[in-house]
Amino acid sequence: MSARGKAEVSRKRPPKKGPQHKGKPPSSKKYKPETSKTKLIDTVLNTPSVEVDDPGRFFQLEVMAMIKGISVHPSLSDPGIVAPMLMKRLKSIQNSSFLPPSKLQIIGSFSSGTMIKAFSTVDIAVEMPSVYFPPEEFPNYTEIRRKYAEFLATSCSKIPNTRDVKVFAFHNDTGKWSVYLNFYVSDGMHSCSFNLIPCLSSSVLPLTFDHPNSTDFSLVPMIEDMSVIVQTTLFNELMSSYKNAKPVVMMLKVWLSRRRLYGSISGLVINMLVMYVTRREDVGTLTPAHTIFYKVLEIFESGDLAKGISLSQNTSVLSKIEVFKQVAPAVFVDSTGMFNLTRNVPLEVIQELQLYATRSLDLVKSPTAYTFFNLFKVDFEPLTKFDNILIIKGIDMPGKMQEILPTLKEALTDRLSLLLPITQSSTNNKLVFGMIYNDATFDRLVDMGPRDSSNHQVEKFNAFWGSASTLRRFKDSTVCYAAVWDFPQRHLIIPEICKYVLSKHHGIKESDIFCTISLMDSIVPPDNHLEVADALLRLTSAIKRIPKLPLALLSLSPADPIFSQTQVQPVTQHRRGNPITPIRLVFQLEPSDRWPDDIKPLRTLKTAFYLEIAQRLQPYSIAQEGRLLIDYRHFVFSLEMHLPKEHFVMKKQRKECFDFASEHNALKRLAALPIHVECINAIADKFKSYSYATRLSKHWVNSHMFSTHLQEEAVELLVASCYLQPGALGAPHSHVLGFLRFLHLLGSIDTSKLPHSVVVDFQNTLSAHATSRLLFADNSKVAPALAIFATYPKFGQVWTSFWTRTLEPVIFKRIIQFAKVSIPIFHRLLVQEESIVWKNLFVTPLEDYDIVISLYRNKEKFQQSYRVWRKYLVDFNPALSFVKELRSYYHKQAIWFYNEEGTTDVITGVWRPTAFAPQPLDPSCAHGMKPILKGPHKGKVVLNATEIIQNIHIMGAGLIKDLQIRRMPTNT
């Protein structure tokens, strides 16, 4: 290109960003551009996001970004400085009991640069002089090491600027006595911490797999200490040849630490596992870090640690694996073939690794926008992963845990994916076990015994199950002994099995055995959805038989939570004189092109249809404004017509609507309700604990008086997200865990980043890119405080703003705060304080409210003026009507709360902060305001709390029992 051409190119303006309008010019309406390319996980991680095509590569970059901010004191930045500095100080100590160390070398994550925590304690290998370890002293190695550690502690305490020195058991292993040292560095402002770990020179006992003492397990602590520096050297050599070894180690450490397993699996084991994978033929020096990470997870998933693996492929070493398996549940033989790297890893940890690795690999195979978050950011709190917790009181014997655990495992067999001891309290004489259910078999009704009646296994089966074992014939003609657990509530099967076997084999009283899964059964009463469903089928048939309707009935769909078994209070059969909440249904007529194109005639024609159907069903039906009430089989149903054309007509003639936004939102809700109930019902069928978990969640929302703000459909979707997108935690199998996950979902929301987005993918059709666009787009201008996106079938992908439209940010923040307070109470109730009544979790403290209005329970005087149909009080709720009036008149002055369940006769309020300040006169909200006659705010109005209180008394005359103002505005 010529110089002139280059100049012309340089003078060209850069292309404009944003949409390019072709053809028609853009309209005068302000254009709202679509969200730019989504940056995956940007909001979740709070780190600079990276757009990459390979999710594995993305994981590696983000993990490194997470721990990039780790800071190290300048004096420790060079590992070559620390060891000589300490060595010089130790040699200056005059002590005749022991000689100074022969050598000091930094080991562990600090030396390899794989720390995941800021200011971590630095591990230093202190080589003890070999003169103290002649062959005759090998059996006394542990005691000599302890004494040498005490010598080091005494010597270090004399070092200037020392803050703390103590002898401790490294990794809680009493054979590894070490020294913790903390002292000020040269600037005198910062302190550094060290673990001085005594070790041996390899010259004391040659580290070779063919050594005659290589299988002498009494020498394992000694052999392990001799290999410390050897293993560090091997891993440093690996890092020099494999540039991706470091990020792999850090990814594994983060993954394990989130699952509370880093420590049970030491950093040394992690390093050696990475080395084990890199020695495979399918791994080269250019293999990506995430690929090696996946291969380590595959080792955990396959249970190779329980089967036994070795760093050395020498046949002599491989033959020793079976020997090591006799004394340890997990075997990972080091490169020398002389000791087991995982000798202290319990079987329960191996089982946890297998379960979590399986879930993590499943997430990787089907990546979503949540994948990275679920792998590396979700913190596995101990109680959020267990479907059930077993508590045994009155245990006096310290070793009872090891006796009870095998009994429980034999009784529950494949009903559990994992059974873990959580804690053993010697002060309270209590054992606690956590259970993760197997979703396919946990509620199995029958435990079948051996089919061969002559087999000695039959005697063993009968001896274990005792009177619970009986000889039975099954449908497939099988005859065998079996234990049958016939309970109408199948979630009680496992608690009853635990009580039976512990009582039979260990003499523990059933009154001392508790299971959390059964402790919340009495919180909400059982539902009666089967009766209502039967009445609906018969009602549909009766309406279809109505002769000569202008348009035939196309569908009659349930639109009430009773049909998905998520109704908090059961629908009782009506009694005359008692208030009734009708069961909501939505019906559609066959399509016709003769519906009017004007909104008013269209609604008039809809009313005519209501009247016609009511006339045909007399005296069991009546048409009211916008609905049809039918008294059928002792239930009252409310039928509303869904007419798709009404949406389009309303949009065209929005000026004809009194309140277009509210009316249009109501129509969208009416269209979505049947599909929503159908989807929720499908989840309830798939996850057996979902319905009761949702009922508990709704009861919690109602009990804390948020029911008039957070609609029950939104609660159903939030709980559904805990089941459909559980991530690495796995879907809950108990209502207690489902409810706890709901609280954690709310409690984990950052109130500074509202609106908060939740995606509920019913059909599992959203790609990771689409999900991330929905989660992390800027919805602040179009979404409420809680933006729920649901993929309803037949309805498309929609923001369900019609469920959360009335939820204000200040109220949502209050809900989040209540959830954060409820979580620790829930945890204490699960394992610590059985004396606290579970119902305390569902009681809101009235001290948190500024206004408390107590109501009379007897509302008979209001029934006289209420419109009664067939002597039934339909939708009779004076308190709720009173709350709506308060919101209508005093919405800008206070936030009002009420429990729609009606279990508490209290209305509460909180003054809005904006109501305290002087403001211009607004005629629509002039109630309770008084003018300012003097000062800089003259001409404005201010809240007159005294007048508001008087007006509230007048509005609630006959309903208000007592009104308390706990806090008055400061300017009144």
CSV table of N, CA, C and O in Angstrom, one decimal, residues 529-583:
chain,number,residue,atom,x,y,z
A,529,HIS,N,-54.2,-33.5,48.5
A,529,HIS,CA,-54.2,-33.2,47.1
A,529,HIS,C,-55.0,-34.3,46.3
A,529,HIS,O,-55.5,-34.0,45.2
A,530,LEU,N,-55.0,-35.6,46.8
A,530,LEU,CA,-55.6,-36.6,46.1
A,530,LEU,C,-57.1,-36.4,46.0
A,530,LEU,O,-57.8,-36.6,45.0
A,531,GLU,N,-57.7,-36.0,47.1
A,531,GLU,CA,-59.2,-35.7,47.1
A,531,GLU,C,-59.5,-34.6,46.1
A,531,GLU,O,-60.5,-34.6,45.4
A,532,VAL,N,-58.7,-33.5,46.1
A,532,VAL,CA,-58.9,-32.4,45.3
A,532,VAL,C,-58.7,-32.8,43.8
A,532,VAL,O,-59.5,-32.4,42.9
A,533,ALA,N,-57.7,-33.6,43.5
A,533,ALA,CA,-57.5,-34.0,42.1
A,533,ALA,C,-58.7,-34.9,41.6
A,533,ALA,O,-59.1,-34.7,40.5
A,534,ASP,N,-59.2,-35.7,42.5
A,534,ASP,CA,-60.4,-36.5,42.1
A,534,ASP,C,-61.6,-35.6,41.8
A,534,ASP,O,-62.3,-35.8,40.8
A,535,ALA,N,-61.8,-34.6,42.6
A,535,ALA,CA,-62.9,-33.7,42.4
A,535,ALA,C,-62.7,-32.9,41.1
A,535,ALA,O,-63.7,-32.6,40.4
A,536,LEU,N,-61.4,-32.5,40.8
A,536,LEU,CA,-61.2,-31.8,39.5
A,536,LEU,C,-61.5,-32.7,38.3
A,536,LEU,O,-62.1,-32.2,37.3
A,537,LEU,N,-61.1,-33.9,38.3
A,537,LEU,CA,-61.5,-34.8,37.2
A,537,LEU,C,-63.0,-34.9,37.0
A,537,LEU,O,-63.5,-34.8,35.8
A,538,ARG,N,-63.7,-35.0,38.0
A,538,ARG,CA,-65.2,-35.1,37.9
A,538,ARG,C,-65.8,-33.8,37.5
A,538,ARG,O,-66.7,-33.8,36.7
A,539,LEU,N,-65.2,-32.7,37.9
A,539,LEU,CA,-65.7,-31.4,37.5
A,539,LEU,C,-65.5,-31.1,36.0
A,539,LEU,O,-66.3,-30.6,35.3
A,540,THR,N,-64.3,-31.5,35.6
A,540,THR,CA,-64.0,-31.3,34.1
A,540,THR,C,-65.0,-32.1,33.3
A,540,THR,O,-65.5,-31.6,32.3
A,541,SER,N,-65.3,-33.3,33.7
A,541,SER,CA,-66.2,-34.1,33.0
A,541,SER,C,-67.6,-33.5,33.0
A,541,SER,O,-68.4,-33.5,32.0
A,542,ALA,N,-68.0,-32.9,34.1
A,542,ALA,CA,-69.3,-32.3,34.3
A,542,ALA,C,-69.5,-31.1,33.4
A,542,ALA,O,-70.5,-30.9,32.7
A,543,ILE,N,-68.4,-30.3,33.3
A,543,ILE,CA,-68.5,-29.1,32.4
A,543,ILE,C,-68.5,-29.4,31.0
A,543,ILE,O,-69.2,-28.8,30.2
A,544,LYS,N,-67.8,-30.5,30.6
A,544,LYS,CA,-67.8,-30.9,29.2
A,544,LYS,C,-69.1,-31.4,28.8
A,544,LYS,O,-69.4,-31.4,27.6
A,545,ARG,N,-69.9,-31.9,29.7
A,545,ARG,CA,-71.2,-32.4,29.4
A,545,ARG,C,-72.3,-31.3,29.3
A,545,ARG,O,-73.5,-31.6,29.0
A,546,ILE,N,-71.9,-30.1,29.6
A,546,ILE,CA,-72.9,-29.0,29.4
A,546,ILE,C,-73.3,-28.8,28.0
A,546,ILE,O,-72.5,-28.6,27.1
A,547,PRO,N,-74.6,-28.9,27.7
A,547,PRO,CA,-75.0,-28.9,26.3
A,547,PRO,C,-75.1,-27.5,25.7
A,547,PRO,O,-75.4,-26.5,26.4
A,548,LYS,N,-74.9,-27.4,24.4
A,548,LYS,CA,-75.2,-26.2,23.6
A,548,LYS,C,-74.4,-24.9,24.1
A,548,LYS,O,-75.0,-23.8,24.2
A,549,LEU,N,-73.2,-25.1,24.6
A,549,LEU,CA,-72.4,-23.9,24.9
A,549,LEU,C,-71.9,-23.3,23.5
A,549,LEU,O,-71.6,-24.0,22.6
A,550,PRO,N,-71.8,-22.0,23.4
A,550,PRO,CA,-71.4,-21.4,22.1
A,550,PRO,C,-70.0,-21.9,21.7
A,550,PRO,O,-69.7,-22.1,20.5
A,551,LEU,N,-69.1,-22.1,22.7
A,551,LEU,CA,-67.8,-22.7,22.4
A,551,LEU,C,-67.5,-23.8,23.4
A,551,LEU,O,-67.8,-23.6,24.6
A,552,ALA,N,-67.0,-24.9,22.9
A,552,ALA,CA,-66.8,-26.0,23.8
A,552,ALA,C,-65.6,-25.8,24.6
A,552,ALA,O,-64.6,-25.0,24.3
A,553,LEU,N,-65.5,-26.5,25.8
A,553,LEU,CA,-64.4,-26.4,26.7
A,553,LEU,C,-63.2,-27.1,26.1
A,553,LEU,O,-63.3,-28.3,25.7
A,554,LEU,N,-62.1,-26.4,25.9
A,554,LEU,CA,-60.9,-27.0,25.4
A,554,LEU,C,-60.0,-27.6,26.5
A,554,LEU,O,-59.5,-28.7,26.3
A,555,SER,N,-59.8,-27.0,27.6
A,555,SER,CA,-59.0,-27.5,28.7
A,555,SER,C,-59.4,-26.8,30.0
A,555,SER,O,-59.9,-25.7,30.0
A,556,LEU,N,-59.3,-27.6,31.1
A,556,LEU,CA,-59.5,-27.1,32.4
A,556,LEU,C,-58.3,-27.4,33.2
A,556,LEU,O,-58.1,-28.6,33.6
A,557,SER,N,-57.4,-26.5,33.5
A,557,SER,CA,-56.0,-26.8,34.0
A,557,SER,C,-55.9,-26.3,35.4
A,557,SER,O,-56.4,-25.2,35.8
A,558,PRO,N,-55.3,-27.1,36.3
A,558,PRO,CA,-55.0,-26.7,37.7
A,558,PRO,C,-54.1,-25.5,37.7
A,558,PRO,O,-53.1,-25.5,37.0
A,559,ALA,N,-54.4,-24.5,38.6
A,559,ALA,CA,-53.5,-23.4,38.7
A,559,ALA,C,-53.3,-23.0,40.2
A,559,ALA,O,-53.1,-21.9,40.6
A,560,ASP,N,-53.4,-24.1,41.0
A,560,ASP,CA,-53.3,-23.9,42.4
A,560,ASP,C,-52.2,-24.8,43.0
A,560,ASP,O,-52.0,-25.9,42.5
A,561,PRO,N,-51.4,-24.3,44.0
A,561,PRO,CA,-50.3,-25.2,44.5
A,561,PRO,C,-50.7,-26.5,45.1
A,561,PRO,O,-49.9,-27.4,45.4
A,562,ILE,N,-52.0,-26.6,45.4
A,562,ILE,CA,-52.5,-27.9,46.0
A,562,ILE,C,-52.3,-29.0,45.1
A,562,ILE,O,-52.0,-30.2,45.5
A,563,PHE,N,-52.3,-28.8,43.8
A,563,PHE,CA,-52.1,-29.9,42.8
A,563,PHE,C,-50.6,-30.3,42.7
A,563,PHE,O,-50.4,-31.4,42.2
A,564,SER,N,-49.7,-29.5,43.1
A,564,SER,CA,-48.3,-29.9,43.1
A,564,SER,C,-47.8,-30.2,44.5
A,564,SER,O,-46.6,-30.4,44.7
A,565,GLN,N,-48.8,-30.3,45.4
A,565,GLN,CA,-48.5,-30.7,46.8
A,565,GLN,C,-47.6,-29.7,47.5
A,565,GLN,O,-46.8,-30.1,48.4
A,566,THR,N,-47.6,-28.4,47.1
A,566,THR,CA,-46.8,-27.4,47.8
A,566,THR,C,-47.6,-26.4,48.5
A,566,THR,O,-47.1,-25.4,48.9
A,567,GLN,N,-48.9,-26.7,48.8
A,567,GLN,CA,-49.7,-25.8,49.6
A,567,GLN,C,-49.4,-26.0,51.0
A,567,GLN,O,-49.3,-27.1,51.5
A,568,VAL,N,-49.1,-24.9,51.7
A,568,VAL,CA,-48.7,-25.0,53.1
A,568,VAL,C,-49.8,-25.5,54.0
A,568,VAL,O,-49.7,-26.5,54.7
A,569,GLN,N,-51.0,-25.0,53.9
A,569,GLN,CA,-52.2,-25.4,54.6
A,569,GLN,C,-53.1,-26.3,53.7
A,569,GLN,O,-53.3,-25.9,52.6
A,570,PRO,N,-53.5,-27.4,54.2
A,570,PRO,CA,-54.4,-28.3,53.3
A,570,PRO,C,-55.7,-27.6,53.1
A,570,PRO,O,-56.2,-26.8,53.9
A,571,VAL,N,-56.3,-27.9,51.9
A,571,VAL,CA,-57.6,-27.3,51.5
A,571,VAL,C,-58.7,-28.2,52.2
A,571,VAL,O,-58.8,-29.4,51.9
A,572,THR,N,-59.4,-27.6,53.2
A,572,THR,CA,-60.4,-28.4,53.9
A,572,THR,C,-61.7,-28.3,53.2
A,572,THR,O,-62.0,-27.3,52.5
A,573,GLN,N,-62.5,-29.4,53.3
A,573,GLN,CA,-63.8,-29.3,52.8
A,573,GLN,C,-64.6,-28.3,53.5
A,573,GLN,O,-64.5,-28.2,54.8
A,574,HIS,N,-65.4,-27.5,52.8
A,574,HIS,CA,-66.0,-26.3,53.3
A,574,HIS,C,-67.1,-26.7,54.4
A,574,HIS,O,-67.8,-27.7,54.3
A,575,ARG,N,-67.3,-25.8,55.3
A,575,ARG,CA,-68.4,-25.8,56.2
A,575,ARG,C,-69.0,-24.4,56.2
A,575,ARG,O,-68.3,-23.4,56.2
A,576,ARG,N,-70.3,-24.4,56.2
A,576,ARG,CA,-71.0,-23.1,56.1
A,576,ARG,C,-70.7,-22.2,57.2
A,576,ARG,O,-70.8,-22.7,58.4
A,577,GLY,N,-70.4,-21.0,56.9
A,577,GLY,CA,-70.1,-20.0,58.0
A,577,GLY,C,-68.6,-19.8,58.2
A,577,GLY,O,-68.2,-18.9,58.9
A,578,ASN,N,-67.8,-20.8,57.6
A,578,ASN,CA,-66.4,-20.6,57.8
A,578,ASN,C,-65.7,-20.0,56.5
A,578,ASN,O,-66.2,-20.2,55.4
A,579,PRO,N,-64.7,-19.2,56.7
A,579,PRO,CA,-64.0,-18.6,55.5
A,579,PRO,C,-63.5,-19.7,54.6
A,579,PRO,O,-63.0,-20.8,55.1
A,580,ILE,N,-63.5,-19.5,53.3
A,580,ILE,CA,-63.1,-20.5,52.3
A,580,ILE,C,-62.2,-19.8,51.3
A,580,ILE,O,-62.5,-18.7,50.8
A,581,THR,N,-61.0,-20.4,51.0
A,581,THR,CA,-60.2,-19.9,49.9
A,581,THR,C,-60.4,-20.9,48.7
A,581,THR,O,-60.1,-22.1,48.8
A,582,PRO,N,-61.0,-20.4,47.6
A,582,PRO,CA,-61.3,-21.3,46.5
A,582,PRO,C,-60.0,-21.9,45.9
A,582,PRO,O,-59.0,-21.2,45.9
A,583,ILE,N,-60.2,-23.0,45.2
A,583,ILE,CA,-59.1,-23.7,44.5
A,583,ILE,C,-59.1,-23.1,43.1
A,583,ILE,O,-60.1,-23.2,42.4
